[in-house]
mmCIF file of C-alpha atoms and ligand atoms in Angstrom:
data_model
loop_
_atom_site.group_PDB
_atom_site.id
_atom_site.type_symbol
_atom_site.label_atom_id
_atom_site.label_comp_id
_atom_site.label_asym_id
_atom_site.label_seq_id
_atom_site.Cartn_x
_atom_site.Cartn_y
_atom_site.Cartn_z
ATOM 1 C CA MET K 1 111.555 44.251 122.953
ATOM 2 C CA ILE K 2 108.255 44.296 121.078
ATOM 3 C CA ILE K 3 105.254 46.353 122.166
ATOM 4 C CA ALA K 4 102.030 45.457 120.355
ATOM 5 C CA ILE K 5 99.130 47.913 120.182
ATOM 6 C CA ASP K 6 95.973 46.626 118.520
ATOM 7 C CA GLY K 7 92.443 47.918 118.195
ATOM 8 C CA PRO K 8 89.884 49.355 115.782
ATOM 9 C CA ALA K 9 90.338 52.556 113.762
ATOM 10 C CA GLY K 10 90.015 55.726 115.794
ATOM 11 C CA ALA K 11 90.883 54.186 119.157
ATOM 12 C CA GLY K 12 94.066 56.262 119.345
ATOM 13 C CA LYS K 13 96.565 53.513 118.496
ATOM 14 C CA SER K 14 98.823 55.332 116.089
ATOM 15 C CA THR K 15 99.039 58.557 118.111
ATOM 16 C CA VAL K 16 99.854 56.639 121.269
ATOM 17 C CA ALA K 17 102.211 54.175 119.569
ATOM 18 C CA LYS K 18 104.175 57.015 117.999
ATOM 19 C CA ILE K 19 104.603 58.843 121.326
ATOM 20 C CA ILE K 20 105.573 55.674 123.191
ATOM 21 C CA ALA K 21 108.114 54.774 120.511
ATOM 22 C CA GLN K 22 109.647 58.231 120.693
ATOM 23 C CA LYS K 23 109.785 58.182 124.488
ATOM 24 C CA LEU K 24 111.531 54.811 124.546
ATOM 25 C CA GLY K 25 113.687 55.369 121.470
ATOM 26 C CA PHE K 26 111.953 52.435 119.754
ATOM 27 C CA PHE K 27 111.158 51.993 116.065
ATOM 28 C CA TYR K 28 107.520 52.798 115.246
ATOM 29 C CA ILE K 29 105.835 50.428 112.803
ATOM 30 C CA ASP K 30 102.395 51.417 111.528
ATOM 31 C CA THR K 31 101.226 48.128 110.028
ATOM 32 C CA GLY K 32 98.048 49.675 108.605
ATOM 33 C CA ALA K 33 100.308 51.849 106.441
ATOM 34 C CA ILE K 34 101.690 48.695 104.829
ATOM 35 C CA TYR K 35 98.215 47.535 103.763
ATOM 36 C CA ARG K 36 97.365 51.060 102.657
ATOM 37 C CA ALA K 37 100.477 51.245 100.451
ATOM 38 C CA LEU K 38 99.516 47.952 98.794
ATOM 39 C CA THR K 39 96.015 49.283 98.196
ATOM 40 C CA LEU K 40 97.417 52.399 96.536
ATOM 41 C CA LYS K 41 99.508 50.258 94.209
ATOM 42 C CA ALA K 42 96.513 48.090 93.290
ATOM 43 C CA ILE K 43 94.487 51.190 92.398
ATOM 44 C CA GLU K 44 97.320 52.689 90.376
ATOM 45 C CA GLU K 45 97.782 49.464 88.460
ATOM 46 C CA GLY K 46 94.054 49.266 87.795
ATOM 47 C CA ILE K 47 93.702 45.878 89.447
ATOM 48 C CA ASP K 48 90.142 44.814 90.187
ATOM 49 C CA ILE K 49 89.669 44.391 93.930
ATOM 50 C CA ARG K 50 88.132 40.952 93.291
ATOM 51 C CA ASP K 51 91.095 39.769 91.255
ATOM 52 C CA THR K 52 92.855 37.986 94.106
ATOM 53 C CA THR K 53 95.410 36.297 91.842
ATOM 54 C CA ARG K 54 96.674 39.586 90.454
ATOM 55 C CA LEU K 55 96.635 41.227 93.879
ATOM 56 C CA ILE K 56 98.781 38.438 95.311
ATOM 57 C CA ALA K 57 101.236 38.606 92.410
ATOM 58 C CA MET K 58 101.434 42.365 92.884
ATOM 59 C CA ALA K 59 102.090 42.021 96.633
ATOM 60 C CA LYS K 60 104.944 39.583 95.955
ATOM 61 C CA ASP K 61 106.533 42.134 93.689
ATOM 62 C CA THR K 62 106.248 45.150 95.983
ATOM 63 C CA GLU K 63 108.756 46.826 98.224
ATOM 64 C CA ILE K 64 107.449 48.758 101.196
ATOM 65 C CA GLU K 65 109.729 50.668 103.512
ATOM 66 C CA LEU K 66 108.898 52.477 106.753
ATOM 67 C CA ILE K 67 111.216 55.189 107.952
ATOM 68 C CA ASN K 68 111.016 57.038 111.273
ATOM 69 C CA ASP K 69 112.332 60.547 110.851
ATOM 70 C CA GLN K 70 113.962 62.596 113.597
ATOM 71 C CA ASN K 71 110.783 64.286 114.845
ATOM 72 C CA GLY K 72 109.148 60.901 115.312
ATOM 73 C CA SER K 73 106.900 60.926 112.266
ATOM 74 C CA LEU K 74 106.681 58.010 109.935
ATOM 75 C CA LYS K 75 107.419 58.032 106.236
ATOM 76 C CA VAL K 76 106.089 55.310 103.980
ATOM 77 C CA PHE K 77 107.836 54.330 100.745
ATOM 78 C CA LEU K 78 106.201 52.228 98.070
ATOM 79 C CA ASP K 79 108.720 50.836 95.572
ATOM 80 C CA GLY K 80 111.021 53.710 96.464
ATOM 81 C CA ARG K 81 108.412 56.488 96.242
ATOM 82 C CA ASP K 82 107.212 58.516 99.230
ATOM 83 C CA VAL K 83 103.475 57.812 99.583
ATOM 84 C CA THR K 84 103.055 58.997 103.188
ATOM 85 C CA LEU K 85 100.227 61.408 102.421
ATOM 86 C CA GLU K 86 98.587 59.586 99.532
ATOM 87 C CA ILE K 87 97.817 56.476 101.559
ATOM 88 C CA ARG K 88 95.526 58.493 103.854
ATOM 89 C CA GLN K 89 93.153 59.427 101.027
ATOM 90 C CA PRO K 90 89.530 58.197 101.242
ATOM 91 C CA ARG K 91 89.897 56.161 98.022
ATOM 92 C CA ILE K 92 92.516 54.056 99.828
ATOM 93 C CA THR K 93 90.599 53.842 103.107
ATOM 94 C CA LYS K 94 87.569 52.601 101.234
ATOM 95 C CA LEU K 95 89.320 49.562 99.758
ATOM 96 C CA VAL K 96 92.042 48.692 102.237
ATOM 97 C CA SER K 97 89.974 46.250 104.298
ATOM 98 C CA ASP K 98 89.045 44.269 101.200
ATOM 99 C CA ILE K 99 92.676 43.832 100.251
ATOM 100 C CA SER K 100 93.906 43.118 103.757
ATOM 101 C CA LYS K 101 91.427 40.295 104.256
ATOM 102 C CA ILE K 102 93.136 38.122 101.624
ATOM 103 C CA ARG K 103 95.070 35.359 103.359
ATOM 104 C CA GLU K 104 98.034 35.183 100.971
ATOM 105 C CA ILE K 105 98.453 38.959 101.118
ATOM 106 C CA ARG K 106 98.541 38.770 104.919
ATOM 107 C CA GLU K 107 101.121 35.987 104.771
ATOM 108 C CA ILE K 108 103.422 38.053 102.573
ATOM 109 C CA MET K 109 102.993 41.080 104.818
ATOM 110 C CA LEU K 110 103.574 38.957 107.907
ATOM 111 C CA GLY K 111 107.120 38.296 106.743
ATOM 112 C CA LEU K 112 107.754 41.994 106.208
ATOM 113 C CA GLN K 113 106.369 42.986 109.604
ATOM 114 C CA ARG K 114 108.392 40.336 111.435
ATOM 115 C CA LYS K 115 111.523 41.347 109.577
ATOM 116 C CA LEU K 116 111.018 45.009 110.435
ATOM 117 C CA GLY K 117 110.283 44.282 114.096
ATOM 118 C CA SER K 118 113.110 41.832 114.611
ATOM 119 C CA THR K 119 115.877 44.250 113.691
ATOM 120 C CA ARG K 120 115.363 46.544 116.698
ATOM 121 C CA ASP K 121 113.129 47.333 119.663
ATOM 122 C CA SER K 122 109.777 48.273 118.166
ATOM 123 C CA VAL K 123 106.264 49.465 118.832
ATOM 124 C CA LEU K 124 103.825 48.062 116.283
ATOM 125 C CA ASP K 125 100.237 49.155 115.875
ATOM 126 C CA GLY K 126 97.631 47.209 113.942
ATOM 127 C CA ARG K 127 94.847 44.671 114.241
ATOM 128 C CA ASP K 128 96.614 41.331 114.700
ATOM 129 C CA ILE K 129 99.994 42.211 116.182
ATOM 130 C CA GLY K 130 99.437 40.602 119.591
ATOM 131 C CA THR K 131 97.568 37.618 118.170
ATOM 132 C CA VAL K 132 99.457 36.719 114.976
ATOM 133 C CA VAL K 133 102.415 38.913 114.015
ATOM 134 C CA PHE K 134 104.188 38.930 117.393
ATOM 135 C CA PRO K 135 102.256 36.630 119.753
ATOM 136 C CA GLU K 136 105.368 36.553 121.946
ATOM 137 C CA ALA K 137 105.489 40.371 122.297
ATOM 138 C CA GLU K 138 106.629 41.412 125.768
ATOM 139 C CA LYS K 139 103.786 43.902 126.146
ATOM 140 C CA LYS K 140 100.411 43.888 124.445
ATOM 141 C CA PHE K 141 97.698 46.504 124.526
ATOM 142 C CA TYR K 142 94.240 46.617 123.021
ATOM 143 C CA LEU K 143 92.931 50.172 122.678
ATOM 144 C CA ASP K 144 89.233 50.633 122.173
ATOM 145 C CA ALA K 145 86.677 53.462 122.279
ATOM 146 C CA GLN K 146 82.966 53.875 121.728
ATOM 147 C CA PHE K 147 81.978 53.977 118.067
ATOM 148 C CA GLN K 148 80.760 57.593 117.983
ATOM 149 C CA GLU K 149 83.903 58.866 119.688
ATOM 150 C CA ARG K 150 86.064 57.023 117.162
ATOM 151 C CA VAL K 151 84.062 58.617 114.346
ATOM 152 C CA TYR K 152 84.660 62.135 115.763
ATOM 153 C CA ARG K 153 88.351 61.501 116.228
ATOM 154 C CA ARG K 154 88.849 60.183 112.715
ATOM 155 C CA TYR K 155 86.764 63.071 111.319
ATOM 156 C CA ARG K 156 88.908 65.692 113.102
ATOM 157 C CA GLU K 157 92.097 63.944 112.020
ATOM 158 C CA LEU K 158 91.055 63.888 108.352
ATOM 159 C CA ARG K 159 89.894 67.512 108.426
ATOM 160 C CA GLN K 160 93.315 68.433 109.765
ATOM 161 C CA LEU K 161 94.774 66.728 106.714
ATOM 162 C CA SER K 162 92.495 69.063 104.694
ATOM 163 C CA GLN K 163 90.360 66.205 103.471
ATOM 164 C CA ASP K 164 86.893 67.047 102.372
ATOM 165 C CA VAL K 165 85.044 64.401 104.409
ATOM 166 C CA THR K 166 81.677 64.505 106.154
ATOM 167 C CA LEU K 167 80.814 62.959 109.490
ATOM 168 C CA GLU K 168 78.466 60.582 107.657
ATOM 169 C CA SER K 169 81.172 59.387 105.266
ATOM 170 C CA VAL K 170 83.590 58.763 108.148
ATOM 171 C CA GLU K 171 80.869 56.922 110.033
ATOM 172 C CA ASP K 172 80.126 54.703 107.022
ATOM 173 C CA ASP K 173 83.789 53.985 106.506
ATOM 174 C CA LEU K 174 84.417 53.007 110.133
ATOM 175 C CA ARG K 175 81.339 50.818 110.272
ATOM 176 C CA ASN K 176 82.353 49.056 107.090
ATOM 177 C CA ARG K 177 85.978 48.538 108.133
ATOM 178 C CA ASP K 178 85.081 47.460 111.687
ATOM 179 C CA SER K 179 82.840 44.841 110.185
ATOM 180 C CA ILE K 180 85.304 43.479 107.594
ATOM 181 C CA ASP K 181 88.341 43.691 109.908
ATOM 182 C CA SER K 182 86.662 41.843 112.761
ATOM 183 C CA SER K 183 84.807 39.214 110.788
ATOM 184 C CA ARG K 184 87.471 38.192 108.277
ATOM 185 C CA GLU K 185 88.624 34.608 108.364
ATOM 186 C CA PHE K 186 92.357 35.218 108.707
ATOM 187 C CA ALA K 187 93.848 37.198 111.579
ATOM 188 C CA PRO K 188 90.734 39.206 112.427
ATOM 189 C CA LEU K 189 90.807 42.193 114.742
ATOM 190 C CA LYS K 190 90.771 40.585 118.177
ATOM 191 C CA LYS K 191 92.132 41.272 121.621
ATOM 192 C CA ALA K 192 94.920 38.837 122.514
ATOM 193 C CA ASP K 193 94.116 36.971 125.731
ATOM 194 C CA ASP K 194 97.130 38.501 127.439
ATOM 195 C CA ALA K 195 96.652 42.059 126.109
ATOM 196 C CA ILE K 196 95.828 44.928 128.450
ATOM 197 C CA TYR K 197 92.464 46.408 127.453
ATOM 198 C CA ILE K 198 92.134 50.194 127.612
ATOM 199 C CA ASP K 199 88.879 51.982 126.830
ATOM 200 C CA THR K 200 90.068 55.425 125.689
ATOM 201 C CA THR K 201 86.591 56.932 125.141
ATOM 202 C CA HIS K 202 86.895 59.403 128.012
ATOM 203 C CA MET K 203 90.679 59.632 128.157
ATOM 204 C CA SER K 204 93.061 62.239 126.776
ATOM 205 C CA ILE K 205 96.076 61.130 124.757
ATOM 206 C CA ASP K 206 98.340 62.009 127.702
ATOM 207 C CA GLU K 207 96.282 59.807 129.995
ATOM 208 C CA VAL K 208 96.467 56.863 127.620
ATOM 209 C CA VAL K 209 100.211 57.339 127.151
ATOM 210 C CA SER K 210 100.691 57.425 130.959
ATOM 211 C CA LYS K 211 98.691 54.266 131.422
ATOM 212 C CA VAL K 212 100.578 52.403 128.698
ATOM 213 C CA THR K 213 103.927 53.667 130.040
ATOM 214 C CA GLU K 214 103.011 52.524 133.556
ATOM 215 C CA HIS K 215 102.340 49.000 132.312
ATOM 216 C CA ILE K 216 105.545 48.887 130.278
ATOM 217 C CA GLN K 217 107.577 49.964 133.292
ATOM 218 C CA LYS K 218 105.901 47.325 135.423
ATOM 219 C CA ALA K 219 107.007 44.709 132.936
ATOM 220 C CA LYS K 220 110.683 45.591 133.180
HETATM 221 O O1 LIG Q 1 95.293 51.352 111.022
HETATM 222 P P1 LIG Q 1 94.695 51.760 109.675
HETATM 223 O O2 LIG Q 1 93.317 52.319 109.809
HETATM 224 O O3 LIG Q 1 95.602 52.628 108.893
HETATM 225 O O4 LIG Q 1 94.578 50.361 108.888
HETATM 226 C C1 LIG Q 1 94.055 50.287 107.601
HETATM 227 C C2 LIG Q 1 93.475 48.908 107.338
HETATM 228 O O5 LIG Q 1 94.524 47.958 107.230
HETATM 229 C C3 LIG Q 1 92.534 48.351 108.389
HETATM 230 O O6 LIG Q 1 91.203 48.763 108.183
HETATM 231 C C4 LIG Q 1 92.704 46.859 108.237
HETATM 232 C C5 LIG Q 1 94.105 46.707 107.733
HETATM 233 N N1 LIG Q 1 95.049 46.266 108.753
HETATM 234 C C6 LIG Q 1 95.121 44.918 108.989
HETATM 235 O O7 LIG Q 1 94.355 44.155 108.398
HETATM 236 N N2 LIG Q 1 96.031 44.421 109.865
HETATM 237 C C7 LIG Q 1 96.858 45.248 110.523
HETATM 238 N N3 LIG Q 1 97.769 44.736 111.367
HETATM 239 C C8 LIG Q 1 96.779 46.645 110.309
HETATM 240 C C9 LIG Q 1 95.840 47.124 109.421
#
């Protein structure tokens, strides 16, 4: 069974997806982490963000692994190296949307995501899971929240990771990524027609998890 959870940054997708996966004993696949790992590699290799040819060649020659550990958290490996924390840094966040808008990069990553999801029951969170990666997913959700609330959430999350960010920088980043992610030509952020829309602005995590769980149980 595939559960797809899409939506913009800060809508609560990854927190909810992780809890749902743990509750159901499903594999949790954070697809944003895949694009973030690629972005880290591009930076480390000094590849110019506009050099699409080199970025594509790099993506073809990259191994990304996602591992769920026992307490439900996700570990991300880039060519065998644990990059779980590094991929959350602002220097990655700043560039990730520019790399993930490249069609060929998305095609390569599509194969990886389908391979990961087809081996076992999975919860995937991302931007195009219900529309492109797994259009046949049994359950699809689109989590959303008002812009300012998403900014606060992301700000608190990053501060907890001890990152030295300001509200303004988080706001700029979200505005920029919302715009690139939703207007890109290939697989833009979009609610699938058959996805259940949940506005989480005034909801606690527990409330969102209950709502999602209710819908999954209905589907059985
Ligand atoms: O979920 P996140 O904020 O970690 O995602 C980082 C970026 O990766 C996001 O701004 C756009 C891209 N992304 C994507 O294009 N498609 C996905 N399925 C997931 C993420």
